């Protein structure tokens, strides 16, 4: 049983998936920092100091013993921008990888196969 588990755990796809998951989490933090610390301040500068995270629709104001009830739509917009940036970057990464794979396949398929080379050698030896 231990041997089967070891084979399963050490399969290439599982390890690659785990690495991709960790890298994706780290990349998400980088993008969040970019959106919150670089993009949002620029938007705030262009719009007169507006911070999207502060915008909300108050349903019920806070009372002495109960907090306010609000829909924080500004945070949703910030998270949406974050998602769009991550999606765009991932799209371009996948597109670049797919383009590189296509070029690799074309160059490999253009080379003669082993059977073709052996046939040419046979023909040359017959002469």
XYZ file of C-alpha atoms in Angstrom:
127
model
C 0.000 0.000 0.000
C 2.844 2.420 0.840
C 4.454 1.686 -2.544
C 1.227 2.513 -4.395
C 0.838 5.750 -2.449
C 4.455 6.693 -3.158
C 3.968 6.046 -6.893
C 0.793 8.136 -6.870
C 2.333 11.005 -4.901
C 5.448 11.155 -7.047
C 3.688 11.138 -10.403
C 4.753 14.049 -12.570
C 1.284 15.539 -12.996
C 0.546 15.647 -9.276
C 3.824 17.351 -8.441
C 3.464 19.781 -11.355
C -0.070 20.611 -10.223
C 1.097 21.248 -6.661
C 3.892 23.513 -7.888
C 1.462 25.370 -10.153
C -0.935 25.835 -7.242
C 1.773 27.330 -5.000
C 3.042 29.571 -7.799
C -0.513 30.667 -8.605
C -1.115 31.649 -4.985
C 2.111 33.655 -4.936
C 1.250 35.246 -8.278
C -2.175 36.206 -6.926
C -0.500 38.068 -4.073
C 1.736 39.923 -6.522
C -1.235 40.958 -8.654
C -3.243 42.017 -5.598
C -0.330 44.159 -4.438
C -0.054 45.644 -7.938
C -3.747 46.512 -8.082
C -3.971 47.870 -4.519
C -0.607 49.632 -4.255
C 0.111 50.785 -7.808
C -3.024 50.744 -9.962
C -5.577 52.014 -7.428
C -3.460 55.032 -6.365
C -3.070 56.029 -10.020
C -6.829 55.771 -10.497
C -7.259 57.810 -7.317
C -4.850 60.448 -8.615
C -6.678 60.700 -11.931
C -10.101 60.840 -10.261
C -9.260 63.331 -7.524
C -8.294 61.029 -4.664
C -11.066 58.464 -4.977
C -10.342 55.148 -3.229
C -12.624 52.473 -4.643
C -12.350 50.326 -1.507
C -14.141 53.037 0.484
C -17.270 53.020 -1.684
C -20.296 51.205 -0.339
C -24.051 51.312 -0.375
C -25.286 51.626 3.205
C -28.465 49.654 3.807
C -28.696 50.400 7.519
C -26.537 52.861 9.433
C -24.633 51.730 12.505
C -26.440 52.079 15.810
C -25.092 52.077 19.332
C -25.026 48.302 19.684
C -25.161 47.066 16.060
C -22.768 47.610 13.156
C -23.818 49.119 9.857
C -25.117 46.898 7.107
C -23.618 47.842 3.760
C -22.812 46.493 0.319
C -19.127 47.206 -0.295
C -19.316 47.571 -4.059
C -15.973 49.382 -4.234
C -14.146 46.337 -2.884
C -15.991 44.225 -5.437
C -14.784 46.496 -8.244
C -11.206 46.260 -6.937
C -11.446 42.455 -6.753
C -12.877 42.409 -10.291
C -9.937 44.454 -11.585
C -7.624 42.042 -9.765
C -9.337 39.096 -11.480
C -9.143 40.724 -14.914
C -5.415 41.409 -14.525
C -4.725 37.812 -13.409
C -6.854 36.425 -16.255
C -5.126 38.584 -18.869
C -1.641 37.644 -17.675
C -2.524 33.943 -17.567
C -4.031 34.184 -21.064
C -0.846 35.690 -22.465
C 1.326 33.105 -20.689
C -0.740 30.202 -22.068
C -0.837 31.783 -25.532
C 2.958 32.165 -25.529
C 3.462 28.568 -24.388
C 1.051 27.252 -27.042
C 2.808 29.275 -29.755
C 6.176 27.885 -28.656
C 4.776 24.330 -28.694
C 3.379 24.791 -32.213
C 6.772 25.997 -33.490
C 8.441 23.001 -31.845
C 5.981 20.566 -33.455
C 6.435 22.159 -36.881
C 10.220 21.919 -36.690
C 10.092 18.289 -35.559
C 7.558 17.265 -38.204
C 9.644 18.898 -40.962
C 12.613 16.591 -40.267
C 12.732 13.243 -42.082
C 11.762 10.226 -40.034
C 14.102 7.378 -39.217
C 12.346 5.146 -41.736
C 12.761 7.755 -44.480
C 16.464 8.132 -43.716
C 16.993 4.372 -43.760
C 15.186 4.189 -47.101
C 17.448 6.873 -48.551
C 20.551 5.060 -47.287
C 19.274 1.819 -48.842
C 18.705 3.568 -52.167
C 22.202 5.082 -52.083
C 23.774 1.701 -51.330
C 21.927 0.129 -54.280
C 23.602 2.584 -56.652
